[in-house]
PDB file of C-alpha atoms in Angstrom:
ATOM      1  CA  MET A 804     133.060 103.400 112.846  1.00 97.00           C
ATOM      2  CA  LYS A 805     134.638 106.792 112.217  1.00 98.00           C
ATOM      3  CA  VAL A 806     132.901 110.156 112.551  1.00 98.00           C
ATOM      4  CA  ALA A 807     133.841 113.303 110.633  1.00 98.00           C
ATOM      5  CA  ARG A 808     132.461 116.534 112.075  1.00 98.00           C
ATOM      6  CA  SER A 809     134.009 118.890 109.515  1.00 97.00           C
ATOM      7  CA  ILE A 810     134.835 118.909 105.817  1.00 97.00           C
ATOM      8  CA  ALA A 811     138.546 118.710 106.645  1.00 97.00           C
ATOM      9  CA  GLU A 812     138.002 115.592 108.758  1.00 98.00           C
ATOM     10  CA  LEU A 813     135.850 114.030 106.048  1.00 98.00           C
ATOM     11  CA  THR A 814     138.475 114.720 103.393  1.00 98.00           C
ATOM     12  CA  GLY A 815     141.185 113.066 105.484  1.00 98.00           C
ATOM     13  CA  LEU A 816     139.089 110.015 106.307  1.00 98.00           C
ATOM     14  CA  ARG A 817     137.781 109.696 102.751  1.00 97.00           C
ATOM     15  CA  ASP A 818     141.363 109.650 101.451  1.00 97.00           C
ATOM     16  CA  GLU A 819     142.094 106.694 103.745  1.00 97.00           C
ATOM     17  CA  ILE A 820     139.512 104.514 101.966  1.00 97.00           C
ATOM     18  CA  PRO A 821     141.343 102.160  99.582  1.00 96.00           C
ATOM     19  CA  ALA A 822     141.073 103.176  95.951  1.00 95.00           C
ATOM     20  CA  THR A 823     139.855  99.655  95.149  1.00 96.00           C
ATOM     21  CA  HIS A 824     136.829 100.049  97.427  1.00 97.00           C
ATOM     22  CA  ARG A 825     133.426 100.857  95.983  1.00 98.00           C
ATOM     23  CA  VAL A 826     131.939 103.598  98.174  1.00 98.00           C
ATOM     24  CA  GLY A 827     128.214 103.685  98.912  1.00 98.00           C
ATOM     25  CA  PHE A 828     126.503 106.761 100.302  1.00 98.00           C
ATOM     26  CA  VAL A 829     123.260 107.457 102.172  1.00 98.00           C
ATOM     27  CA  ALA A 830     122.261 111.070 102.840  1.00 98.00           C
ATOM     28  CA  THR A 831     119.990 111.520 105.861  1.00 97.00           C
ATOM     29  CA  MET A 832     118.658 114.244 108.119  1.00 95.00           C
ATOM     30  CA  GLY A 833     119.029 111.988 111.140  1.00 94.00           C
ATOM     31  CA  ALA A 834     116.273 110.680 113.428  1.00 91.00           C
ATOM     32  CA  LEU A 835     117.124 107.323 111.887  1.00 94.00           C
ATOM     33  CA  HIS A 836     114.442 104.643 111.665  1.00 91.00           C
ATOM     34  CA  ALA A 837     113.989 101.275 109.968  1.00 92.00           C
ATOM     35  CA  GLY A 838     113.592 102.986 106.587  1.00 93.00           C
ATOM     36  CA  HIS A 839     117.061 104.490 106.890  1.00 95.00           C
ATOM     37  CA  ALA A 840     118.389 101.099 107.962  1.00 96.00           C
ATOM     38  CA  THR A 841     117.074  99.648 104.698  1.00 96.00           C
ATOM     39  CA  LEU A 842     118.904 102.348 102.721  1.00 97.00           C
ATOM     40  CA  ILE A 843     122.129 101.601 104.582  1.00 98.00           C
ATOM     41  CA  GLN A 844     121.764  97.851 104.053  1.00 97.00           C
ATOM     42  CA  GLN A 845     121.127  98.427 100.344  1.00 97.00           C
ATOM     43  CA  ALA A 846     124.291 100.546 100.157  1.00 98.00           C
ATOM     44  CA  GLN A 847     126.246  97.821 101.948  1.00 98.00           C
ATOM     45  CA  ALA A 848     125.047  95.238  99.439  1.00 98.00           C
ATOM     46  CA  LEU A 849     126.293  97.392  96.561  1.00 98.00           C
ATOM     47  CA  SER A 850     129.609  98.641  97.944  1.00 98.00           C
ATOM     48  CA  ASP A 851     132.655  97.914 100.095  1.00 98.00           C
ATOM     49  CA  THR A 852     132.578 101.036 102.285  1.00 98.00           C
ATOM     50  CA  VAL A 853     129.446 102.918 103.371  1.00 98.00           C
ATOM     51  CA  VAL A 854     129.320 106.603 104.276  1.00 98.00           C
ATOM     52  CA  VAL A 855     126.237 108.136 105.923  1.00 98.00           C
ATOM     53  CA  SER A 856     125.660 111.857 106.319  1.00 98.00           C
ATOM     54  CA  ILE A 857     123.510 113.352 109.093  1.00 98.00           C
ATOM     55  CA  PHE A 858     122.530 116.931 108.327  1.00 97.00           C
ATOM     56  CA  VAL A 859     119.235 118.771 108.789  1.00 96.00           C
ATOM     57  CA  ASN A 860     119.362 120.896 105.669  1.00 95.00           C
ATOM     58  CA  PRO A 861     117.878 124.379 106.212  1.00 94.00           C
ATOM     59  CA  LEU A 862     117.642 125.063 102.469  1.00 94.00           C
ATOM     60  CA  GLN A 863     114.869 122.519 101.959  1.00 94.00           C
ATOM     61  CA  PHE A 864     112.586 123.972 104.634  1.00 91.00           C
ATOM     62  CA  GLY A 865     110.268 126.834 103.735  1.00 87.00           C
ATOM     63  CA  PRO A 866     108.874 129.588 105.982  1.00 86.00           C
ATOM     64  CA  GLY A 867     106.643 128.158 108.691  1.00 81.00           C
ATOM     65  CA  GLU A 868     107.885 124.593 108.196  1.00 84.00           C
ATOM     66  CA  ASP A 869     109.298 122.413 110.970  1.00 81.00           C
ATOM     67  CA  TYR A 870     113.048 123.073 110.658  1.00 88.00           C
ATOM     68  CA  ALA A 871     113.397 124.262 114.268  1.00 88.00           C
ATOM     69  CA  ARG A 872     111.581 121.298 115.776  1.00 85.00           C
ATOM     70  CA  TYR A 873     112.863 118.622 113.406  1.00 86.00           C
ATOM     71  CA  PRO A 874     114.175 115.812 115.659  1.00 86.00           C
ATOM     72  CA  ARG A 875     117.955 115.752 116.111  1.00 93.00           C
ATOM     73  CA  PRO A 876     118.871 112.729 118.305  1.00 94.00           C
ATOM     74  CA  LEU A 877     122.486 112.726 117.125  1.00 97.00           C
ATOM     75  CA  GLU A 878     124.013 110.391 119.706  1.00 97.00           C
ATOM     76  CA  ALA A 879     121.256 107.828 119.198  1.00 97.00           C
ATOM     77  CA  ASP A 880     121.741 108.126 115.438  1.00 97.00           C
ATOM     78  CA  LEU A 881     125.482 107.510 115.765  1.00 98.00           C
ATOM     79  CA  ASP A 882     124.806 104.456 117.925  1.00 98.00           C
ATOM     80  CA  ARG A 883     122.369 103.176 115.307  1.00 97.00           C
ATOM     81  CA  CYS A 884     124.911 103.674 112.527  1.00 98.00           C
ATOM     82  CA  ALA A 885     127.501 101.747 114.524  1.00 98.00           C
ATOM     83  CA  GLU A 886     125.028  98.893 115.085  1.00 98.00           C
ATOM     84  CA  LEU A 887     124.329  98.773 111.349  1.00 98.00           C
ATOM     85  CA  GLY A 888     128.020  98.563 110.506  1.00 98.00           C
ATOM     86  CA  VAL A 889     128.402 101.971 108.841  1.00 98.00           C
ATOM     87  CA  ASP A 890     132.061 102.743 108.139  1.00 98.00           C
ATOM     88  CA  LEU A 891     132.027 106.549 108.199  1.00 98.00           C
ATOM     89  CA  VAL A 892     129.488 109.147 109.338  1.00 98.00           C
ATOM     90  CA  PHE A 893     129.686 112.767 108.208  1.00 98.00           C
ATOM     91  CA  VAL A 894     128.070 115.272 110.592  1.00 98.00           C
ATOM     92  CA  PRO A 895     128.723 118.755 109.207  1.00 97.00           C
ATOM     93  CA  ALA A 896     127.621 122.034 110.729  1.00 96.00           C
ATOM     94  CA  VAL A 897     125.469 124.425 108.715  1.00 95.00           C
ATOM     95  CA  GLY A 898     128.433 126.783 108.367  1.00 94.00           C
ATOM     96  CA  ASP A 899     130.520 123.985 106.833  1.00 94.00           C
ATOM     97  CA  LEU A 900     128.170 123.447 103.904  1.00 95.00           C
ATOM     98  CA  TYR A 901     126.861 127.008 103.594  1.00 95.00           C
ATOM     99  CA  PRO A 902     129.693 129.472 104.227  1.00 91.00           C
ATOM    100  CA  PRO A 903     129.047 133.225 104.446  1.00 92.00           C
ATOM    101  CA  GLY A 904     128.578 134.877 101.073  1.00 91.00           C
ATOM    102  CA  ARG A 905     127.237 131.757  99.409  1.00 89.00           C
ATOM    103  CA  GLN A 906     125.500 132.636  96.122  1.00 91.00           C
ATOM    104  CA  VAL A 907     125.392 129.580  93.857  1.00 92.00           C
ATOM    105  CA  ALA A 908     122.677 126.932  94.167  1.00 93.00           C
ATOM    106  CA  VAL A 909     121.165 124.169  92.034  1.00 96.00           C
ATOM    107  CA  SER A 910     117.814 124.524  90.290  1.00 96.00           C
ATOM    108  CA  ALA A 911     115.559 121.499  90.020  1.00 97.00           C
ATOM    109  CA  GLY A 912     113.944 122.953  86.894  1.00 95.00           C
ATOM    110  CA  THR A 913     110.330 122.307  85.951  1.00 94.00           C
ATOM    111  CA  MET A 914     110.255 118.984  87.789  1.00 95.00           C
ATOM    112  CA  GLY A 915     110.915 120.838  91.024  1.00 95.00           C
ATOM    113  CA  THR A 916     107.960 123.208  90.638  1.00 96.00           C
ATOM    114  CA  VAL A 917     105.073 120.732  90.439  1.00 96.00           C
ATOM    115  CA  LEU A 918     103.206 118.759  93.110  1.00 96.00           C
ATOM    116  CA  GLU A 919     105.527 118.702  96.132  1.00 95.00           C
ATOM    117  CA  GLY A 920     107.460 121.590  94.596  1.00 95.00           C
ATOM    118  CA  ALA A 921     104.283 123.643  94.130  1.00 94.00           C
ATOM    119  CA  VAL A 922     103.338 123.164  97.775  1.00 92.00           C
ATOM    120  CA  ARG A 923     106.922 123.760  98.964  1.00 92.00           C
ATOM    121  CA  PRO A 924     108.545 126.263  96.568  1.00 92.00           C
ATOM    122  CA  THR A 925     112.368 126.035  96.382  1.00 92.00           C
ATOM    123  CA  HIS A 926     112.289 122.773  98.384  1.00 95.00           C
ATOM    124  CA  PHE A 927     113.894 120.684  95.649  1.00 97.00           C
ATOM    125  CA  ASP A 928     116.413 123.403  94.847  1.00 97.00           C
ATOM    126  CA  GLY A 929     117.532 123.087  98.461  1.00 96.00           C
ATOM    127  CA  VAL A 930     117.594 119.292  98.273  1.00 97.00           C
ATOM    128  CA  LEU A 931     119.669 119.212  95.092  1.00 98.00           C
ATOM    129  CA  THR A 932     122.073 121.866  96.349  1.00 97.00           C
ATOM    130  CA  VAL A 933     122.942 119.885  99.459  1.00 98.00           C
ATOM    131  CA  VAL A 934     122.982 116.527  97.655  1.00 98.00           C
ATOM    132  CA  LEU A 935     125.406 117.866  95.042  1.00 98.00           C
ATOM    133  CA  LYS A 936     127.674 119.217  97.798  1.00 98.00           C
ATOM    134  CA  LEU A 937     127.591 115.909  99.655  1.00 98.00           C
ATOM    135  CA  LEU A 938     128.263 113.880  96.513  1.00 98.00           C
ATOM    136  CA  ASN A 939     131.230 116.101  95.697  1.00 98.00           C
ATOM    137  CA  LEU A 940     132.629 115.709  99.205  1.00 98.00           C
ATOM    138  CA  VAL A 941     131.996 111.981  99.728  1.00 98.00           C
ATOM    139  CA  ARG A 942     132.768 110.959  96.118  1.00 98.00           C
ATOM    140  CA  PRO A 943     130.713 107.733  96.163  1.00 98.00           C
ATOM    141  CA  GLN A 944     130.177 105.332  93.310  1.00 98.00           C
ATOM    142  CA  VAL A 945     126.658 104.490  94.544  1.00 98.00           C
ATOM    143  CA  ALA A 946     124.091 106.695  96.316  1.00 98.00           C
ATOM    144  CA  VAL A 947     120.895 105.178  97.741  1.00 98.00           C
ATOM    145  CA  PHE A 948     117.678 107.148  98.203  1.00 97.00           C
ATOM    146  CA  GLY A 949     114.245 106.011  99.371  1.00 95.00           C
ATOM    147  CA  ARG A 950     111.354 105.602  96.965  1.00 95.00           C
ATOM    148  CA  LYS A 951     108.965 107.076  99.534  1.00 95.00           C
ATOM    149  CA  ASP A 952     110.365 110.486  98.561  1.00 95.00           C
ATOM    150  CA  ALA A 953     109.695 109.682  94.916  1.00 97.00           C
ATOM    151  CA  GLN A 954     109.893 113.210  93.539  1.00 97.00           C
ATOM    152  CA  GLN A 955     113.169 113.772  95.363  1.00 97.00           C
ATOM    153  CA  LEU A 956     114.541 110.552  93.855  1.00 97.00           C
ATOM    154  CA  ALA A 957     113.449 111.673  90.375  1.00 97.00           C
ATOM    155  CA  CYS A 958     115.051 115.111  90.823  1.00 98.00           C
ATOM    156  CA  VAL A 959     118.332 113.650  92.079  1.00 98.00           C
ATOM    157  CA  SER A 960     118.416 111.146  89.225  1.00 97.00           C
ATOM    158  CA  ARG A 961     117.817 113.940  86.714  1.00 97.00           C
ATOM    159  CA  MET A 962     120.566 116.082  88.259  1.00 98.00           C
ATOM    160  CA  VAL A 963     123.053 113.215  88.019  1.00 98.00           C
ATOM    161  CA  VAL A 964     122.283 112.832  84.318  1.00 97.00           C
ATOM    162  CA  ASP A 965     122.170 116.542  83.481  1.00 97.00           C
ATOM    163  CA  LEU A 966     125.369 117.435  85.369  1.00 97.00           C
ATOM    164  CA  ASN A 967     127.276 114.298  84.281  1.00 98.00           C
ATOM    165  CA  LEU A 968     127.947 113.138  87.817  1.00 98.00           C
ATOM    166  CA  ASP A 969     129.875 109.885  88.092  1.00 97.00           C
ATOM    167  CA  VAL A 970     127.571 108.140  90.562  1.00 98.00           C
ATOM    168  CA  ARG A 971     124.862 105.495  90.302  1.00 98.00           C
ATOM    169  CA  VAL A 972     121.590 106.489  91.984  1.00 98.00           C
ATOM    170  CA  VAL A 973     119.601 103.584  93.438  1.00 98.00           C
ATOM    171  CA  GLY A 974     116.033 103.752  94.746  1.00 96.00           C
ATOM    172  CA  ALA A 975     115.213 101.580  97.764  1.00 95.00           C
ATOM    173  CA  PRO A 976     111.647 100.367  98.486  1.00 93.00           C
ATOM    174  CA  THR A 977     109.421 102.218 100.965  1.00 93.00           C
ATOM    175  CA  VAL A 978     109.473 100.708 104.444  1.00 91.00           C
ATOM    176  CA  ARG A 979     106.174 100.716 106.320  1.00 93.00           C
ATOM    177  CA  GLU A 980     105.068 100.393 109.912  1.00 92.00           C
ATOM    178  CA  PRO A 981     102.919  97.382 110.892  1.00 92.00           C
ATOM    179  CA  ASP A 982      99.726  99.324 110.168  1.00 93.00           C
ATOM    180  CA  GLY A 983     100.981 100.264 106.701  1.00 94.00           C
ATOM    181  CA  LEU A 984     101.938 103.888 107.312  1.00 94.00           C
ATOM    182  CA  ALA A 985     105.127 104.808 105.456  1.00 94.00           C
ATOM    183  CA  LEU A 986     107.982 105.309 107.898  1.00 90.00           C
ATOM    184  CA  SER A 987     108.865 108.962 108.492  1.00 89.00           C
ATOM    185  CA  SER A 988     110.704 110.840 111.208  1.00 83.00           C
ATOM    186  CA  ARG A 989     107.610 113.061 111.440  1.00 86.00           C
ATOM    187  CA  ASN A 990     105.288 110.187 112.417  1.00 89.00           C
ATOM    188  CA  VAL A 991     106.200 110.721 116.081  1.00 87.00           C
ATOM    189  CA  PHE A 992     104.237 113.987 115.988  1.00 89.00           C
ATOM    190  CA  LEU A 993     100.952 112.254 115.045  1.00 93.00           C
ATOM    191  CA  SER A 994      98.319 111.950 117.771  1.00 93.00           C
ATOM    192  CA  PRO A 995      96.431 108.621 117.925  1.00 92.00           C
ATOM    193  CA  ALA A 996      93.413 110.202 116.210  1.00 93.00           C
ATOM    194  CA  ASP A 997      95.584 111.819 113.535  1.00 95.00           C
ATOM    195  CA  ARG A 998      97.344 108.529 112.907  1.00 95.00           C
ATOM    196  CA  GLY A 999      94.014 106.941 112.075  1.00 94.00           C
ATOM    197  CA  LEU A1000      93.378 109.695 109.548  1.00 96.00           C
ATOM    198  CA  ALA A1001      96.885 109.322 108.136  1.00 97.00           C
ATOM    199  CA  LEU A1002      96.109 105.715 107.266  1.00 97.00           C
ATOM    200  CA  SER A1003      93.613 107.075 104.719  1.00 97.00           C
ATOM    201  CA  LEU A1004      96.617 107.742 102.486  1.00 97.00           C
ATOM    202  CA  VAL A1005      97.602 104.073 102.633  1.00 97.00           C
ATOM    203  CA  ASP A1006      94.009 102.930 102.129  1.00 97.00           C
ATOM    204  CA  ALA A1007      93.607 105.181  99.073  1.00 98.00           C
ATOM    205  CA  LEU A1008      96.767 103.852  97.448  1.00 97.00           C
ATOM    206  CA  GLU A1009      95.932 100.216  98.185  1.00 97.00           C
ATOM    207  CA  LYS A1010      92.436 100.544  96.751  1.00 97.00           C
ATOM    208  CA  ALA A1011      93.860 102.249  93.671  1.00 96.00           C
ATOM    209  CA  ALA A1012      96.395  99.462  93.169  1.00 95.00           C
ATOM    210  CA  ALA A1013      93.600  96.875  93.163  1.00 95.00           C
ATOM    211  CA  GLN A1014      92.031  98.385  90.028  1.00 94.00           C
ATOM    212  CA  SER A1015      92.714  97.279  86.470  1.00 89.00           C
ATOM    213  CA  ASP A1016      92.969 100.692  84.805  1.00 90.00           C
ATOM    214  CA  LEU A1017      93.989 104.231  85.701  1.00 91.00           C
ATOM    215  CA  PRO A1018      90.521 105.904  85.710  1.00 92.00           C
ATOM    216  CA  SER A1019      89.206 103.251  88.105  1.00 93.00           C
ATOM    217  CA  ALA A1020      92.328 103.586  90.259  1.00 94.00           C
ATOM    218  CA  LEU A1021      91.873 107.343  90.573  1.00 95.00           C
ATOM    219  CA  ASP A1022      88.161 106.977  91.352  1.00 96.00           C
ATOM    220  CA  ALA A1023      88.919 104.456  94.111  1.00 97.00           C
ATOM    221  CA  ALA A1024      91.570 106.695  95.667  1.00 97.00           C
ATOM    222  CA  TRP A1025      89.375 109.797  95.513  1.00 97.00           C
ATOM    223  CA  GLU A1026      86.540 107.942  97.235  1.00 98.00           C
ATOM    224  CA  VAL A1027      88.766 107.296 100.249  1.00 98.00           C
ATOM    225  CA  LEU A1028      90.347 110.760 100.308  1.00 98.00           C
ATOM    226  CA  ASP A1029      87.047 112.622  99.899  1.00 97.00           C
ATOM    227  CA  LYS A1030      85.741 110.803 102.966  1.00 97.00           C
ATOM    228  CA  ALA A1031      88.896 111.606 104.965  1.00 97.00           C
ATOM    229  CA  SER A1032      88.651 115.267 103.953  1.00 97.00           C
ATOM    230  CA  LEU A1033      85.359 115.582 105.812  1.00 97.00           C
ATOM    231  CA  ASP A1034      87.488 115.705 108.968  1.00 97.00           C
ATOM    232  CA  PRO A1035      88.982 119.204 109.364  1.00 97.00           C
ATOM    233  CA  ALA A1036      92.227 117.664 110.663  1.00 97.00           C
ATOM    234  CA  PHE A1037      92.834 116.142 107.215  1.00 97.00           C
ATOM    235  CA  VAL A1038      93.834 118.584 104.471  1.00 97.00           C
ATOM    236  CA  LEU A1039      94.680 117.015 101.119  1.00 97.00           C
ATOM    237  CA  ASP A1040      97.423 118.733  99.135  1.00 96.00           C
ATOM    238  CA  TYR A1041      97.283 116.602  96.002  1.00 96.00           C
ATOM    239  CA  LEU A1042      96.603 113.247  94.406  1.00 97.00           C
ATOM    240  CA  ALA A1043      98.136 112.736  90.982  1.00 96.00           C
ATOM    241  CA  ALA A1044      99.157 110.048  88.512  1.00 96.00           C
ATOM    242  CA  VAL A1045     102.573 110.882  87.066  1.00 96.00           C
ATOM    243  CA  ASN A1046     105.386 109.595  84.919  1.00 93.00           C
ATOM    244  CA  PRO A1047     107.866 108.244  87.517  1.00 91.00           C
ATOM    245  CA  GLU A1048     110.875 109.751  85.737  1.00 91.00           C
ATOM    246  CA  THR A1049     109.593 113.217  84.772  1.00 92.00           C
ATOM    247  CA  PHE A1050     106.722 113.712  87.244  1.00 94.00           C
ATOM    248  CA  ALA A1051     104.558 115.006  84.408  1.00 93.00           C
ATOM    249  CA  GLU A1052     100.912 114.084  84.984  1.00 93.00           C
ATOM    250  CA  VAL A1053      99.585 111.387  82.662  1.00 91.00           C
ATOM    251  CA  GLY A1054      96.198 111.076  81.018  1.00 82.00           C
ATOM    252  CA  ALA A1055      93.483 108.550  81.765  1.00 72.00           C
ATOM    253  CA  ASP A1056      94.387 106.564  78.637  1.00 70.00           C
ATOM    254  CA  HIS A1057      98.005 106.097  79.729  1.00 70.00           C
ATOM    255  CA  GLY A1058      99.281 102.526  79.818  1.00 66.00           C
ATOM    256  CA  GLY A1059     102.335 101.053  81.472  1.00 74.00           C
ATOM    257  CA  ASP A1060     103.739 101.944  84.884  1.00 87.00           C
ATOM    258  CA  VAL A1061     102.348 105.042  86.561  1.00 94.00           C
ATOM    259  CA  LEU A1062     103.296 106.523  89.914  1.00 96.00           C
ATOM    260  CA  LEU A1063     100.315 107.533  92.031  1.00 97.00           C
ATOM    261  CA  VAL A1064     101.466 110.201  94.501  1.00 97.00           C
ATOM    262  CA  VAL A1065      99.560 111.708  97.397  1.00 98.00           C
ATOM    263  CA  ALA A1066     100.266 114.296 100.083  1.00 97.00           C
ATOM    264  CA  ALA A1067      98.196 115.641 102.946  1.00 97.00           C
ATOM    265  CA  LYS A1068      98.533 117.557 106.177  1.00 96.00           C
ATOM    266  CA  VAL A1069      97.178 115.515 109.071  1.00 97.00           C
ATOM    267  CA  GLY A1070      96.892 117.618 112.188  1.00 95.00           C
ATOM    268  CA  ALA A1071     100.217 119.467 112.324  1.00 90.00           C
ATOM    269  CA  VAL A1072     102.112 116.819 110.316  1.00 92.00           C
ATOM    270  CA  ARG A1073     102.555 116.755 106.558  1.00 92.00           C
ATOM    271  CA  LEU A1074     102.822 113.289 105.033  1.00 96.00           C
ATOM    272  CA  ILE A1075     103.566 111.959 101.552  1.00 96.00           C
ATOM    273  CA  ASP A1076     103.219 108.516 100.028  1.00 97.00           C
ATOM    274  CA  ASN A1077     103.112 106.820  96.639  1.00 97.00           C
ATOM    275  CA  ILE A1078     102.567 103.541  94.875  1.00 97.00           C
ATOM    276  CA  THR A1079     103.417 102.216  91.421  1.00 95.00           C
ATOM    277  CA  LEU A1080     100.447 101.115  89.337  1.00 94.00           C
ATOM    278  CA  HIS A1081     101.214  98.390  86.805  1.00 86.00           C
ATOM    279  CA  HIS A1082      98.699  98.579  83.992  1.00 70.00           C
ATOM    280  CA  PRO A1083      99.025  97.034  80.533  1.00 61.00           C
ATOM    281  CA  GLU A1084     100.036  99.223  77.652  1.00 54.00           C
ATOM    282  CA  PRO A1085      97.068 100.221  75.459  1.00 51.00           C
ATOM    283  CA  LEU A1086      96.689  98.171  72.321  1.00 43.00           C
ATOM    284  CA  VAL A1087      97.843 100.051  69.238  1.00 44.00           C
ATOM    285  CA  PRO A1088      96.254  98.947  65.939  1.00 40.00           C
ATOM    286  CA  LEU A1089      98.884  97.590  63.611  1.00 38.00           C
ATOM    287  CA  THR A1090      99.067  99.545  60.371  1.00 39.00           C
ATOM    288  CA  VAL A1091     100.366  97.440  57.494  1.00 38.00           C
ATOM    289  CA  PRO A1092     101.932  99.587  54.783  1.00 40.00           C
ATOM    290  CA  ARG A1093     100.480  99.079  51.328  1.00 39.00           C
ATOM    291  CA  LEU A1094     102.922  97.414  48.984  1.00 39.00           C
ATOM    292  CA  PRO A1095     103.538  99.120  45.635  1.00 42.00           C
ATOM    293  CA  THR A1096     101.564  97.675  42.731  1.00 39.00           C
ATOM    294  CA  PRO A1097     103.839  95.574  40.509  1.00 41.00           C
ATOM    295  CA  ARG A1098     104.413  97.008  37.032  1.00 36.00           C
TER     296      ARG A1098
END
């Protein structure tokens, strides 16, 4: 495994990859866990050479968020990448990606201002700015992102379409811990009591998925979350049913696939999760046009 610690090193090593190789890419902020391993394995299945980036992106953290304390076990992450058979790891410094005088950034548009974007203004602008930079530098044919960060996946997919980027974006399934909690680098900050509360997110989604229609699904989820919210350590940010591609909220009469997204602060840790609800399309009465009366 090779490691590039600057853009110049990455450029040189990227140029050594045979032109016939399909390059897969996984962007991470480090603190790698089994969820990241799944992304890497998905990239390996779809490509010949896999590049992983490790970069804690300051642009996607807002004031008062956990940028300073975000875990950065770089050597352990590099060892994990080597074990997983990664070909090239890119570990840039902040000054590499954001030089002095930087002015231009990417806007996530309306999709980046709702739900997670409403709670964390400019977050998705920061995500898309760094992802675009990394895609330009790595030049992959395939980029794999986790479905746990569903709104991020939707924003990246939209950017690729809108900016005509020559890369295929693939969403990998959410990986969960044995108790069902979605894997996150922030889970290590949960106390035992807070972890029990965090499982309310999983319980709400599972109960929603067991229902046959969207109104019942929302009622089942709210029942769980209302109970969890009685504990002051649990602060719900949102629960919403959205179109998985646009993140526009859908009405109770919506049929077809819906993404149910939830976010809450549990103790000092903010967690997100989601599940796809598969409901039948509503029946539309067939209107038979009246045939003209023969003359």
